[in-house]
Amino acid sequence: MTMIGEALRLSRSSKNFNSYVFGSATAYFRRGIPVNVSESGRHYHAGHVKTVMRGNPWSERKDEVLACANRRDTSIKGILSAARREERSSSPIPAKSEGIRCGRRTKAVDLLSAPSISSCANTLVRMTGLHPYKRPAPNDAMTLRHAKNLATHAGGASEVECGPGINALCSKIEELLRVKSEQLLMLRKEFGNVSVGEVTVSQVLGGMRDIIGMNCETSLLDANKGITYRGLSIAEMLEKLPSAAPGNNCPYSEGVIWLLLTGQIPDASETKALSAELARRAYVPMHVYKVIDQLPTDVHPMTQYVVAIAALQSESKFRQVYKEKKYSKETAWRLVLDDSLDLIASNPLIVGYIYRRTFVDHTIKDGEGMTYDPELDYAANLAKLIGIDTPEFRDMMRLYIAVHADHEGGNVSAHSAHLIGSALADPYFCFAGALTGLSGPLHGLANQECLSWVKNMVDQMEGQEINVESVTKFAQETLAKGQVIPGYGHAVLRVEDPRHTAFVKFAHKNFPDDPLVKVLDICLEAIPPVLLATGKVKSPHPNVDCSTGIILSHFGIKEPDMYTVFFGISRAIGILAQLVWARALKMPIERPKSHTLDSLLEMCK
C-alpha cells in the first residue's frame, strides 16, 4: 500500500485524526525529501519531514533533531484531504510533469498516466526510494514544529545558538554589544544622576514632545539632518549599502537589516548570506492563511495584517522558552533575533497574500501562489508576491523599504513595540501592537491621505490649468475650511525630509513625465509658502508622506488602503532591530509617571 493509501486507511480507523494519523503519516517521509503532489492545479508540500522516535535520550538524538529543525513544516493534512477528494472522484490528474528534488538531483515524474493522488504517491515511492513504515504507536512520530521547539529549547536558554547562515551576523552583534554594554555601565555608574533636560507642563500636556525618555541604538532623528541609521544619513546609507546596480541608490533590504543590527555596512557575501537565511525562514503556517481567509475581503488590509501577525505568534521561540521557565536575560536577545528574522522573512508572504486576496483575486484561499523565491532578494520577492515583478518596481521597493525601515524610538509604532517588549512580550505581539499604532491617520495612514488630497485637487480643477497660482489658491481654501494639507511639516524635522528627497529623485530619474509627478513638483513650489504665511507652522517642508502615495500609484497600486501595509512591512525591520537591542542591553520595563490636572496644578503653585 502506498504512503498516502496507508495514511488514509489509518485515518478511517482512527478517532483522533490530528494527533494520531497526522503523526503516523509524518513518519513515512523518513528522508526529508520535498515532494510536490498536484491536484487540479493545487500544490501540497509533503517534504522536509524527519521522524524522531521516542525512547532515545536527548544526548543521542540531538543532532538528528537539529537537522530536522533546519527544515520547514509539512502539510500532511492537506495531502490527505486531497487524496480523499481524489479517491471519491474518478477525474484524472491533469497531464503535467513535476520536479521531485532528491538530495542534489532533480528527477521528473510523469503524472500523465497517474489516475489518482494515491497512484502518484506510489510513483513517488519508486522514484525517490521512500518506503512506508509499519504502523507506529501513537506519539512515536514527532512533527517538525515540535522537533524545532525541542532542538531550540531542550538544553535551556543557555544553549540557544544562532542558526545556520547568521553566525557572522551574531558575531557582529556580540562585538558591538560588548562596546555598548561598557557604555551603558559607565553612564549608569558615573552619570546616573546627571540631568539631561527639564520637563515643562506644556510637554506633559503636549504628547511628551522632545522629552528624552528612552534609549534607541539603531537610529537618531536630527531636526536639521533628518533620520540617521547608525550615524549614516539617508543619502549616505543609500549610497554605501550593497545594491543590485552600484550607484542606483536602491540598496538591498538585507543590507539595511545588517546595518541596523550590527552598526556596520555589510559586504556582498554577508548580504547574500543574510538573504539566503531569510529565504530559509520564509514560511507561513497554514493556520495563519486560514485565519486571514475568515475575514471578508473588504476588511481593511491593516486589520488583516494585524490579525495575521497575531496568529503567527504561535511560532515564537521566545514565548516557548519563557513558558518553559528557561528564560535568561543573557541570551534573550538571541531569541528575539531568531523570532525577528522569522517574522521579517514571513512578512512578504503575508503582505503579498493580503494584497492579492483583497484587490486582485477574491477567490484565492490557503495562501495560494505565495512561494518565496530563494534566488531573489527580499524586496524583489515582495514585488513578485504582489504581482508587479519588474526591475523598476523591484528598485522602488528596495528604496521604499530602506527609507521607511526606522525612525528612532519615539514615534507611535516604534514606541508601542518598545513599551510592549519591555514587559517581555515576544516580537510577534510587539509588532502587532506597532501595526495598530501605525494605522492611525496621524502616523502611517498619512501617506494615503496625501494622495487623496492631490487627486481631489486635480478632480476639482478639471478643465483648468494646474500651476503654482491655482494650487496656491486651492491650498488657501483648504486651510480656510479648517482642514490640514497632509504631507507637509513634521514633529521634529525643520528641513525637507531626506526620505522625500530620495523618492523625488527616483521619480525624476525613472518617470519624470508621470502626470501626478508633475503635479507634485508644482505642489512642492506652491504649498510651503502658503503654510509659512499662516504663522502657525514651524516646518512647512514636505515629509516622506508627500510623495509616497504618488510613487506607488505610478506602478498601478492605486488602492490607498494598502499603503500603510507597505509602511508596516518596511518599519518591521527597524522596530524588530530595536527590540533585539533592548533585550541585549537588558532594558527594564517602561513605567513613566502620570499626573492628574489637579496634581499638576498643585506642583505649579
Coordinates of C-alpha atoms in Angstrom, one line a residue:
M1 CA 0.0 0.0 0.0
T2 CA 1.3 3.5 -0.8
M3 CA 2.2 6.1 1.8
I4 CA -1.0 8.1 1.2
G5 CA -3.1 5.0 0.9
E6 CA -1.9 3.6 4.2
A7 CA -2.4 7.0 5.9
L8 CA -5.9 7.1 4.5
R9 CA -6.6 3.6 5.9
L10 CA -5.4 4.8 9.3
S11 CA -7.4 7.9 9.1
R12 CA -10.6 5.9 8.6
S13 CA -9.9 3.7 11.6
S14 CA -8.6 6.4 14.0
K15 CA -10.8 8.6 16.1
N16 CA -8.0 11.1 16.7
F17 CA -7.0 12.1 13.2
N18 CA -5.0 15.2 14.1
S19 CA -2.6 13.7 16.7
Y20 CA -2.5 10.1 15.6
V21 CA -2.8 9.9 11.8
F22 CA -1.0 13.2 11.2
G23 CA 2.0 11.9 13.2
S24 CA 1.8 8.5 11.5
A25 CA 1.8 9.9 8.0
T26 CA 4.7 12.2 9.0
A27 CA 6.7 9.1 9.9
Y28 CA 6.5 7.8 6.4
F29 CA 8.6 10.6 5.0
R30 CA 11.8 9.5 6.5
R31 CA 14.4 11.2 4.3
G32 CA 13.3 14.8 4.4
I33 CA 12.8 14.9 0.6
P34 CA 10.5 17.6 -0.7
V35 CA 7.6 16.1 -2.6
N36 CA 5.1 18.1 -4.7
V37 CA 1.8 16.5 -5.5
S38 CA -0.5 18.3 -7.9
E39 CA -4.3 18.0 -8.0
S40 CA -6.3 20.3 -10.2
G41 CA -3.5 22.9 -10.2
R42 CA -3.2 22.9 -6.4
H43 CA 0.1 22.0 -4.8
Y44 CA 0.7 20.4 -1.5
H45 CA 4.1 20.2 0.2
A46 CA 4.8 16.9 1.8
G47 CA 8.5 17.2 2.4
H48 CA 11.1 18.4 4.8
V49 CA 10.0 15.9 7.5
K50 CA 12.1 13.6 9.5
T51 CA 10.9 11.1 12.1
V52 CA 12.1 11.5 15.7
M53 CA 11.4 8.3 17.6
R54 CA 10.8 8.3 21.3
G55 CA 12.9 6.3 23.8
N56 CA 16.3 7.9 22.9
P57 CA 17.9 10.2 25.4
W58 CA 18.4 13.8 24.3
S59 CA 22.1 13.4 24.0
E60 CA 21.7 10.6 21.4
R61 CA 19.2 12.3 19.2
K62 CA 20.2 16.0 19.5
D63 CA 22.0 16.1 16.1
E64 CA 19.0 14.4 14.4
V65 CA 16.6 16.9 15.9
L66 CA 18.8 19.8 15.0
A67 CA 19.0 18.6 11.4
C68 CA 15.2 18.3 11.4
A69 CA 14.9 21.8 12.8
N70 CA 16.6 23.2 9.7
R71 CA 13.7 22.2 7.6
R72 CA 10.2 23.6 7.3
D73 CA 6.9 22.3 8.4
T74 CA 4.7 19.9 6.3
S75 CA 1.2 19.9 5.2
I76 CA 0.3 16.2 5.5
K77 CA -3.3 17.0 6.3
G78 CA -3.6 18.9 3.1
I79 CA -2.4 15.9 1.1
L80 CA -4.7 13.5 2.9
S81 CA -7.6 15.8 2.2
A82 CA -6.7 16.0 -1.4
A83 CA -6.3 12.2 -1.6
R84 CA -9.7 11.7 -0.1
R85 CA -11.3 14.0 -2.6
E86 CA -9.4 12.4 -5.4
E87 CA -10.5 8.9 -4.4
R88 CA -14.1 9.9 -4.2
S89 CA -13.9 11.2 -7.8
S90 CA -12.8 9.4 -10.9
S91 CA -11.3 12.5 -12.6
P92 CA -7.7 12.1 -13.5
I93 CA -4.9 14.4 -12.6
P94 CA -4.1 16.9 -15.4
A95 CA -1.2 15.9 -17.6
K96 CA 1.8 17.5 -16.1
S97 CA 5.4 16.9 -15.0
E98 CA 6.6 17.7 -11.6
G99 CA 10.2 18.2 -10.4
I100 CA 10.9 16.0 -7.4
R101 CA 14.1 17.1 -5.7
C102 CA 16.1 14.2 -4.3
G103 CA 19.1 15.5 -2.4
R104 CA 21.1 17.4 -5.0
R105 CA 19.5 15.8 -8.0
T106 CA 16.1 16.6 -9.6
K107 CA 14.0 13.9 -11.3
A108 CA 11.0 14.5 -13.4
V109 CA 7.9 12.4 -12.5
D110 CA 5.5 12.0 -15.4
L111 CA 2.0 12.3 -13.9
L112 CA 0.3 11.8 -17.3
S113 CA -0.9 8.4 -16.5
A114 CA -1.5 8.8 -12.8
P115 CA -5.2 8.3 -12.2
S116 CA -5.2 9.5 -8.6
I117 CA -3.1 11.0 -5.9
S118 CA -2.6 7.6 -4.4
S119 CA -1.1 6.3 -7.6
C120 CA 1.0 9.4 -7.9
A121 CA 2.3 8.8 -4.3
N122 CA 3.2 5.2 -5.4
T123 CA 5.2 6.6 -8.3
L124 CA 7.0 8.9 -5.9
V125 CA 7.9 6.0 -3.6
R126 CA 9.5 4.2 -6.5
M127 CA 11.3 7.3 -7.8
T128 CA 12.7 8.5 -4.5
G129 CA 13.3 5.3 -2.7
L130 CA 10.9 6.1 0.1
H131 CA 9.2 3.1 1.7
P132 CA 6.2 3.0 4.0
Y133 CA 6.9 2.2 7.6
K134 CA 4.8 -0.2 9.6
R135 CA 2.1 1.4 11.7
P136 CA 3.8 3.3 14.5
A137 CA 2.5 3.6 18.0
P138 CA 0.8 6.9 18.9
N139 CA 3.2 9.7 19.7
D140 CA 6.2 7.8 18.3
A141 CA 6.4 10.3 15.4
M142 CA 7.1 14.0 16.1
T143 CA 6.1 16.7 13.7
L144 CA 8.7 19.2 12.6
R145 CA 7.3 22.0 14.7
H146 CA 7.7 20.0 17.9
A147 CA 11.2 19.0 16.8
K148 CA 12.1 22.6 16.2
N149 CA 11.0 23.6 19.7
L150 CA 12.9 20.6 21.2
A151 CA 16.0 21.4 19.2
T152 CA 15.9 25.1 20.3
H153 CA 14.9 24.7 23.9
A154 CA 15.7 21.3 25.2
G155 CA 19.1 22.3 26.7
G156 CA 17.7 25.5 28.2
A157 CA 18.1 29.1 27.1
S158 CA 21.9 28.9 27.6
E159 CA 22.1 26.5 24.6
V160 CA 20.3 28.7 22.2
E161 CA 22.6 29.3 19.3
C162 CA 22.5 31.4 16.1
G163 CA 21.1 29.3 13.2
P164 CA 22.9 28.4 10.0
G165 CA 23.8 31.3 7.8
I166 CA 23.7 34.0 10.5
N167 CA 26.8 33.1 12.6
A168 CA 28.6 36.2 11.2
L169 CA 25.6 38.4 12.0
C170 CA 25.5 37.2 15.6
S171 CA 29.3 37.7 15.9
K172 CA 29.0 41.3 14.7
I173 CA 26.2 42.0 17.1
E174 CA 28.2 40.5 20.0
E175 CA 31.2 42.7 19.1
L176 CA 29.1 45.8 19.2
L177 CA 27.2 44.6 22.3
R178 CA 30.5 44.4 24.3
V179 CA 31.2 48.1 23.5
K180 CA 27.6 49.2 24.2
S181 CA 27.4 47.3 27.5
E182 CA 30.5 49.1 28.7
Q183 CA 29.0 52.5 27.7
L184 CA 25.8 51.6 29.5
L185 CA 27.6 50.6 32.6
M186 CA 29.7 53.8 32.6
L187 CA 26.6 56.0 32.0
R188 CA 24.7 54.4 34.9
K189 CA 27.7 54.4 37.3
E190 CA 29.3 57.8 36.5
F191 CA 26.5 59.9 35.2
G192 CA 23.4 58.3 36.6
N193 CA 22.3 61.5 38.4
V194 CA 23.1 63.9 35.6
S195 CA 20.1 65.8 34.3
V196 CA 19.5 65.6 30.5
G197 CA 16.8 68.2 30.4
E198 CA 13.8 69.8 32.2
V199 CA 10.2 68.8 31.7
T200 CA 7.6 71.6 31.3
V201 CA 3.9 71.4 31.8
S202 CA 3.5 72.1 28.1
Q203 CA 5.5 69.0 27.3
V204 CA 3.5 66.9 29.7
L205 CA 0.2 68.1 28.1
G206 CA 1.6 68.1 24.6
G207 CA 2.3 64.5 23.9
M208 CA 5.7 64.4 25.7
R209 CA 7.2 66.2 22.7
D210 CA 11.0 66.5 22.9
I211 CA 11.2 64.8 26.3
I212 CA 14.3 62.5 26.5
G213 CA 12.8 59.4 28.0
M214 CA 14.2 56.3 26.3
N215 CA 17.2 54.7 24.5
C216 CA 17.3 53.7 20.8
E217 CA 20.5 52.4 19.3
T218 CA 19.5 51.9 15.7
S219 CA 18.7 55.4 14.5
L220 CA 18.6 59.0 15.6
L221 CA 16.4 61.8 14.3
D222 CA 18.0 65.2 14.0
A223 CA 15.9 68.3 13.3
N224 CA 18.3 69.6 10.6
K225 CA 19.7 66.4 9.2
G226 CA 16.8 64.0 9.2
I227 CA 17.0 60.4 10.3
T228 CA 20.4 58.7 10.5
Y229 CA 20.9 54.9 10.6
R230 CA 23.8 54.1 12.9
G231 CA 25.3 57.5 12.1
L232 CA 24.6 57.4 8.4
S233 CA 22.3 60.0 6.8
I234 CA 19.7 58.7 4.4
A235 CA 21.8 59.8 1.4
E236 CA 24.9 58.1 2.8
M237 CA 23.0 54.9 3.6
L238 CA 21.5 54.7 0.1
E239 CA 24.9 55.2 -1.4
K240 CA 27.0 52.9 0.7
L241 CA 24.8 49.8 1.2
P242 CA 25.1 47.0 -1.4
S243 CA 22.5 47.3 -4.2
A244 CA 21.6 45.4 -7.4
A245 CA 23.2 48.0 -9.6
P246 CA 26.0 50.0 -8.0
G247 CA 25.2 53.7 -7.8
N248 CA 21.4 53.4 -8.2
N249 CA 20.8 54.2 -4.5
C250 CA 18.3 51.4 -4.1
P251 CA 20.0 49.1 -1.6
Y252 CA 19.1 45.6 -0.7
S253 CA 16.8 45.3 2.3
E254 CA 19.2 42.7 3.7
G255 CA 21.9 45.4 3.9
V256 CA 19.6 47.7 5.9
I257 CA 18.8 44.9 8.4
W258 CA 22.5 44.2 8.8
L259 CA 23.3 47.8 9.3
L260 CA 20.7 48.4 12.0
L261 CA 21.6 45.2 13.9
T262 CA 25.4 45.5 13.7
G263 CA 26.2 49.1 13.1
Q264 CA 28.3 48.0 10.1
I265 CA 27.9 48.1 6.3
P266 CA 27.9 44.5 5.1
D267 CA 29.9 43.3 2.1
A268 CA 28.4 41.4 -0.8
S269 CA 28.9 38.0 0.8
E270 CA 27.4 39.0 4.1
T271 CA 24.4 40.5 2.3
K272 CA 23.9 37.3 0.2
A273 CA 24.2 35.1 3.3
L274 CA 21.5 37.0 5.1
S275 CA 19.3 36.9 2.0
A276 CA 19.7 33.1 2.0
E277 CA 18.9 33.0 5.7
L278 CA 15.7 35.0 5.2
A279 CA 14.7 32.7 2.3
R280 CA 15.2 29.7 4.5
R281 CA 13.0 31.2 7.2
A282 CA 10.3 32.5 4.8
Y283 CA 7.3 30.4 5.9
V284 CA 3.7 31.0 7.0
P285 CA 1.8 28.1 8.7
M286 CA -1.5 27.2 7.0
H287 CA -3.5 28.2 10.1
V288 CA -2.4 31.8 9.5
Y289 CA -3.7 31.8 6.0
K290 CA -6.9 30.2 7.2
V291 CA -7.3 32.9 9.8
I292 CA -6.9 35.6 7.1
D293 CA -9.4 33.7 4.9
Q294 CA -12.0 34.0 7.6
L295 CA -12.0 37.8 7.2
P296 CA -14.1 39.3 4.4
T297 CA -12.0 40.6 1.5
D298 CA -13.3 44.2 2.1
V299 CA -11.9 44.3 5.6
H300 CA -9.1 47.0 5.8
P301 CA -5.7 45.4 4.8
M302 CA -4.2 46.7 8.1
T303 CA -6.8 44.8 10.0
Q304 CA -5.9 41.6 8.1
Y305 CA -2.2 42.3 8.7
V306 CA -2.6 42.7 12.5
V307 CA -4.7 39.6 12.7
A308 CA -2.2 37.6 10.7
I309 CA 0.8 38.7 12.8
A310 CA -1.1 37.8 16.0
A311 CA -1.9 34.4 14.6
L312 CA 1.7 33.9 13.6
Q313 CA 2.7 34.3 17.2
S314 CA 2.2 30.6 17.7
E315 CA 5.7 30.3 16.1
S316 CA 7.5 32.3 18.7
K317 CA 10.6 30.7 20.3
F318 CA 10.9 33.5 22.8
R319 CA 7.4 32.7 24.1
Q320 CA 8.1 29.0 24.3
V321 CA 11.3 29.4 26.2
Y322 CA 9.7 31.8 28.7
K323 CA 6.7 29.4 29.1
E324 CA 9.1 26.6 29.9
K325 CA 10.8 28.8 32.5
K326 CA 14.2 28.6 30.7
Y327 CA 14.4 32.3 30.0
S328 CA 17.7 34.0 30.7
K329 CA 18.5 37.8 30.3
E330 CA 21.9 36.9 29.0
T331 CA 20.6 35.1 25.9
A332 CA 17.2 36.7 25.5
W333 CA 18.4 38.9 22.6
R334 CA 19.2 35.7 20.6
L335 CA 15.7 34.5 21.0
V336 CA 14.4 37.9 19.9
L337 CA 16.7 37.9 17.0
D338 CA 15.5 34.4 16.0
D339 CA 11.9 35.4 16.2
S340 CA 12.5 38.7 14.5
L341 CA 14.2 37.1 11.5
D342 CA 11.4 34.6 11.2
L343 CA 8.9 37.4 11.3
I344 CA 10.7 39.6 8.8
A345 CA 11.0 36.7 6.4
S346 CA 7.3 35.8 6.7
N347 CA 6.2 39.3 6.1
P348 CA 6.3 39.4 2.2
L349 CA 4.2 36.2 2.1
I350 CA 1.6 37.7 4.4
V351 CA 1.6 41.1 2.7
G352 CA 1.5 39.6 -0.8
Y353 CA -1.4 37.4 0.1
I354 CA -3.4 40.2 1.7
Y355 CA -2.9 42.4 -1.4
R356 CA -3.8 39.7 -3.9
R357 CA -6.9 38.4 -2.0
T358 CA -8.2 42.0 -1.3
F359 CA -7.5 43.7 -4.6
V360 CA -6.6 41.1 -7.3
D361 CA -8.5 37.8 -6.8
H362 CA -11.1 37.4 -4.0
T363 CA -11.3 33.6 -4.6
I364 CA -7.8 32.6 -3.6
K365 CA -7.5 30.5 -0.4
D366 CA -4.9 28.9 1.8
G367 CA -2.0 31.1 0.7
E368 CA -2.3 30.1 -2.9
G369 CA 0.5 31.4 -5.0
M370 CA 2.6 32.5 -2.1
T371 CA 6.0 31.0 -2.7
Y372 CA 9.3 32.7 -1.7
D373 CA 12.0 32.6 -4.4
P374 CA 15.4 31.9 -2.8
E375 CA 17.1 33.3 -5.9
L376 CA 15.6 36.8 -5.3
D377 CA 16.4 39.3 -2.7
Y378 CA 13.9 40.3 0.0
A379 CA 12.3 43.4 -1.8
A380 CA 12.3 41.5 -5.1
N381 CA 10.3 38.7 -3.5
L382 CA 7.8 41.3 -2.2
A383 CA 7.4 42.7 -5.7
K384 CA 6.9 39.2 -7.1
L385 CA 4.4 38.3 -4.5
I386 CA 2.4 41.5 -5.0
G387 CA 2.3 40.7 -8.7
I388 CA 4.3 43.6 -10.1
D389 CA 7.6 41.9 -10.9
T390 CA 9.5 44.5 -13.0
P391 CA 13.1 45.7 -12.5
E392 CA 11.9 49.2 -11.9
F393 CA 9.3 48.2 -9.3
R394 CA 11.9 46.0 -7.5
D395 CA 14.2 49.0 -7.2
M396 CA 11.4 51.1 -5.9
M397 CA 10.5 48.6 -3.2
R398 CA 14.2 48.4 -2.2
L399 CA 14.2 52.2 -1.9
Y400 CA 10.9 52.2 -0.1
I401 CA 11.9 49.7 2.5
A402 CA 15.3 51.3 3.0
V403 CA 14.0 54.8 3.8
H404 CA 11.0 53.6 5.9
A405 CA 12.8 51.0 7.9
D406 CA 13.5 53.0 11.0
H407 CA 12.8 56.4 12.6
E408 CA 14.3 56.2 16.1
G409 CA 12.3 55.1 19.1
G410 CA 9.8 57.8 20.0
N411 CA 7.3 57.6 17.1
V412 CA 4.0 55.8 17.8
S413 CA 4.7 52.5 16.2
A414 CA 8.3 52.1 17.5
H415 CA 7.4 53.3 20.9
S416 CA 4.4 50.9 21.1
A417 CA 6.6 48.0 20.3
H418 CA 9.3 49.1 22.8
L419 CA 6.7 49.5 25.5
I420 CA 5.1 46.1 24.9
G421 CA 8.5 44.5 24.6
S422 CA 9.6 46.0 27.9
A423 CA 7.0 43.7 29.5
L424 CA 8.9 40.8 27.9
A425 CA 6.2 40.2 25.3
D426 CA 7.5 38.3 22.2
P427 CA 8.3 40.1 19.0
Y428 CA 5.1 39.0 17.3
F429 CA 2.9 40.7 19.9
C430 CA 5.2 43.7 19.8
F431 CA 4.9 44.1 16.1
A432 CA 1.2 43.5 16.1
G433 CA 0.9 46.4 18.6
A434 CA 3.1 48.6 16.5
L435 CA 0.9 48.0 13.5
T436 CA -2.2 49.1 15.3
G437 CA -0.4 52.4 16.1
L438 CA 0.8 52.7 12.6
S439 CA -2.7 52.5 11.2
G440 CA -3.6 55.9 12.8
P441 CA -4.2 58.9 10.5
L442 CA -1.6 60.9 12.4
H443 CA 1.1 58.3 11.8
G444 CA 1.2 55.7 9.0
L445 CA -2.1 56.5 7.4
A446 CA -1.0 59.9 6.4
N447 CA 0.6 58.8 3.1
Q448 CA -2.7 57.7 1.6
E449 CA -4.3 60.9 2.7
C450 CA -1.7 62.9 0.8
L451 CA -2.5 61.1 -2.4
S452 CA -6.3 61.6 -1.8
W453 CA -5.7 65.3 -1.3
V454 CA -3.8 65.7 -4.6
K455 CA -6.3 63.6 -6.6
N456 CA -9.2 65.6 -5.1
M457 CA -7.5 68.8 -6.1
V458 CA -6.9 67.5 -9.7
D459 CA -10.6 66.4 -9.9
Q460 CA -11.8 69.8 -8.8
M461 CA -9.5 71.6 -11.2
E462 CA -10.7 69.6 -14.2
G463 CA -10.6 71.8 -17.3
Q464 CA -8.3 74.3 -15.6
E465 CA -4.6 74.7 -15.8
I466 CA -2.7 73.3 -12.8
N467 CA 0.0 75.8 -12.0
V468 CA 1.6 77.4 -8.9
E469 CA -1.2 80.1 -8.8
S470 CA -4.1 77.6 -8.9
V471 CA -2.5 75.2 -6.4
T472 CA -1.8 78.1 -4.1
K473 CA -5.4 79.2 -4.2
F474 CA -6.7 75.6 -3.6
A475 CA -4.3 75.2 -0.6
Q476 CA -5.5 78.5 0.9
E477 CA -9.1 77.4 0.5
T478 CA -8.3 74.1 2.2
L479 CA -6.8 75.9 5.3
A480 CA -9.8 78.4 5.3
K481 CA -12.1 75.4 5.8
G482 CA -10.2 74.4 8.9
Q483 CA -8.6 71.4 7.2
V484 CA -5.0 70.4 7.0
I485 CA -2.8 69.8 4.0
P486 CA -1.3 66.4 4.5
G487 CA 2.3 65.6 3.7
Y488 CA 3.9 68.9 4.9
G489 CA 5.5 69.6 8.2
H490 CA 7.0 67.3 10.8
A491 CA 7.0 67.0 14.6
V492 CA 10.8 67.1 14.7
L493 CA 12.3 67.9 11.3
R494 CA 12.9 71.6 10.4
V495 CA 14.1 70.8 6.8
E496 CA 12.8 68.9 3.8
D497 CA 12.6 65.2 4.7
P498 CA 15.6 63.4 3.1
R499 CA 13.4 60.4 2.5
H500 CA 11.0 62.5 0.4
T501 CA 14.0 63.9 -1.4
A502 CA 15.1 60.3 -2.3
F503 CA 11.7 59.5 -3.7
V504 CA 11.5 62.6 -5.8
K505 CA 14.9 61.9 -7.3
F506 CA 13.8 58.3 -8.1
A507 CA 10.7 59.6 -9.8
H508 CA 12.5 62.3 -11.8
K509 CA 15.0 59.7 -12.9
N510 CA 12.6 56.9 -13.9
F511 CA 9.2 58.5 -14.8
P512 CA 9.5 62.3 -14.9
D513 CA 6.5 62.6 -17.3
D514 CA 4.0 61.0 -15.0
P515 CA 1.1 63.5 -14.6
L516 CA 1.0 63.2 -10.8
V517 CA 4.7 63.6 -10.5
K518 CA 4.4 66.9 -12.5
V519 CA 1.5 68.0 -10.1
L520 CA 3.7 67.0 -7.1
D521 CA 6.5 69.3 -8.4
I522 CA 4.0 72.2 -8.6
C523 CA 2.7 71.5 -5.1
L524 CA 6.3 71.5 -3.7
E525 CA 6.7 75.0 -5.0
A526 CA 3.3 76.4 -4.1
I527 CA 2.3 74.9 -0.7
P528 CA 5.2 75.6 1.7
P529 CA 4.8 79.4 1.3
V530 CA 1.1 79.1 2.0
L531 CA 1.8 77.2 5.2
L532 CA 4.6 79.6 6.3
A533 CA 2.3 82.6 5.8
T534 CA -0.1 81.3 8.4
G535 CA 2.5 81.9 11.1
K536 CA 1.4 78.7 12.9
V537 CA 3.6 76.2 11.1
K538 CA 7.2 75.6 12.4
S539 CA 8.1 73.4 9.5
P540 CA 6.3 73.9 6.1
H541 CA 8.6 71.5 4.3
P542 CA 7.4 68.2 2.7
N543 CA 7.8 65.0 4.5
V544 CA 8.0 61.4 3.2
D545 CA 4.2 61.0 3.1
C546 CA 4.0 63.8 0.5
S547 CA 5.5 61.6 -2.3
T548 CA 5.0 58.0 -1.2
G549 CA 1.4 57.6 -2.5
I550 CA 2.2 59.2 -5.8
I551 CA 5.2 56.8 -6.4
L552 CA 3.1 53.7 -5.5
S553 CA 0.2 55.0 -7.7
H554 CA 2.6 55.2 -10.7
F555 CA 3.2 51.5 -10.5
G556 CA -0.5 50.7 -10.5
I557 CA -1.0 50.3 -6.8
K558 CA -3.9 52.7 -6.6
E559 CA -5.5 51.3 -3.5
P560 CA -4.6 53.8 -0.7
D561 CA -5.7 51.3 2.0
M562 CA -2.7 49.2 1.1
Y563 CA -0.1 52.0 1.6
T564 CA 0.1 51.6 5.3
V565 CA 0.7 47.9 5.0
F566 CA 3.7 48.6 2.9
F567 CA 4.8 51.1 5.5
G568 CA 4.4 48.4 8.1
I569 CA 6.5 45.7 6.4
S570 CA 9.2 48.3 6.0
R571 CA 9.1 49.6 9.6
A572 CA 9.2 46.0 10.8
I573 CA 13.0 46.0 10.1
G574 CA 13.7 48.9 12.4
I575 CA 11.2 48.0 15.1
L576 CA 12.5 44.5 15.5
A577 CA 16.1 45.6 15.4
Q578 CA 15.3 47.9 18.3
L579 CA 13.7 45.0 20.2
V580 CA 16.8 42.9 19.7
W581 CA 19.0 45.7 21.2
A582 CA 16.5 46.5 24.0
R583 CA 16.9 42.9 25.2
A584 CA 20.6 42.8 24.5
L585 CA 21.1 45.8 26.8
K586 CA 18.6 44.4 29.3
M587 CA 16.4 47.4 29.3
P588 CA 13.8 47.4 32.1
I589 CA 10.1 47.6 31.9
E590 CA 8.9 51.0 30.9
R591 CA 6.8 52.8 33.6
P592 CA 6.6 56.6 33.3
K593 CA 4.8 58.6 36.0
S594 CA 1.5 60.3 35.2
H595 CA -0.4 63.1 36.9
T596 CA -3.9 64.5 37.1
L597 CA -4.6 68.1 36.1
D598 CA -5.2 68.8 39.7
S599 CA -1.9 67.4 40.8
L600 CA -0.1 69.3 38.1
L601 CA -1.7 72.5 39.2
E602 CA -0.6 71.8 42.8
M603 CA 3.0 71.2 41.6
C604 CA 3.0 74.6 39.8
K605 CA 1.9 76.6 42.8

